[in-house]
Amino acid sequence: MEAMQPVRRTLLRDRAYEAIRDAIVAGDIEPGAVVRDAELAERLGLSRAPVREAFARLVDEGLLESKPQSYTRVTPVIASDVRDAAAVVGAMHELVTRVAVPRLFAADIEAMRAANERFAAAVRAGDVDTALRADDELHDVLVRVSGNRAAAATAARYTPLIRRLERRRFGEGGNCRSAGLHDRLIESCAASDVDEAVRVTAEIWRGLAELADSD
């Protein structure tokens, strides 16, 4: 048997980051809640070091706020922060859409259609987790095909700030995304209409910025 490679420290840090980020976005750790590295490390089965590293990253990304020697806590959902995040993420998606549309294959279009069907069904069923996962899968087709890793990383960094508000609106019975807008995006992609695909993408993310304004 080949010797097993040790788990890299960076993987533990990423594991801690993803678990804590997802709990914040889902509302399992509520806005204003104080988080402690020792407590979360025990819950995650990790040492405190990767949890502290995850905290630092989440502070940088706006999901946590920290006062040295005092507290680290979950930030409130602030409309201006969500609006700014939606503008940045929207710009990244417009960029990748412009690059990706001419490169799409029939299989990519079908993957987007299937994701939108899952999205629409989840919205009807009030299944927020499945709806948002399907939404990610649809837009990730364009991100993947564009091959722009910088845009992908930027979008991934700021999307959680938007997701918190979306999840709350879903919980209140609202519908933050439109399967109809997705249909328009998919049809413009299928027709290789770059300008229309970019326009629809801008409309999708502009709607999220407006959601923040109405909060």
Steps between C-alpha positions, in 0.01 A plus 500: 500500500633841407567735786208734564574866456432722802205737473633842419436777749342707226235232451407515868478877479278478192282237664450725802435803279238326287317351797482829693416704189217264408359509854500880495338520157236243599422695816603212727736752658288813516604862444646643819591158639840484669720218365784340694784313338520233772129421480489479121825304486345238728182484292698464178749249641792732426767680693454869573767615250304434176187645657687819586627517141142455376386781732760734351379423148135546595578833662672609178194391300252684722317208663674543836617804692764488769621719784841380621498352850124550516276313254449356156141504382283458193433825317144625451346489153561856381320615186790711370740206535262271310448762230875549456557124489225456242661767279839329514366147452274619220792660319695174525209301360453745214869459419494119499173495305651713223797266473314171547202533264696451176671194653191315622420150372157340485584303815566825686161640398331179612680519835365854546147389408513210744627728777218748434241221516638400840499864603137557399384179669685591821350850506151354463572257783653770721829309512750782538811282519423319175392821327820685578714198418328468161544872440873462565518202265334695219728802522807284567470358149584844360772558760662164418483544123646852520809365674546828689627391841535857629135574427397169655696571818362852531142381456552220751637746755203738494206272418453385865412857602215490248391149587422593860238749387365266233456221751314730736267612223434139400420428864249784497328345199666717239657400170833671451587348164289451192490177302361716219811715495708183497298379200581822315867463586507141380322580173738785424793268573352234272466761224859619558360849562776639717354847547159369609658247736700779663188720526304224673791426732511867597125494564531198728765659719338844490193335652711379791638849557141630505413226750755652736353846451155372602627322810 
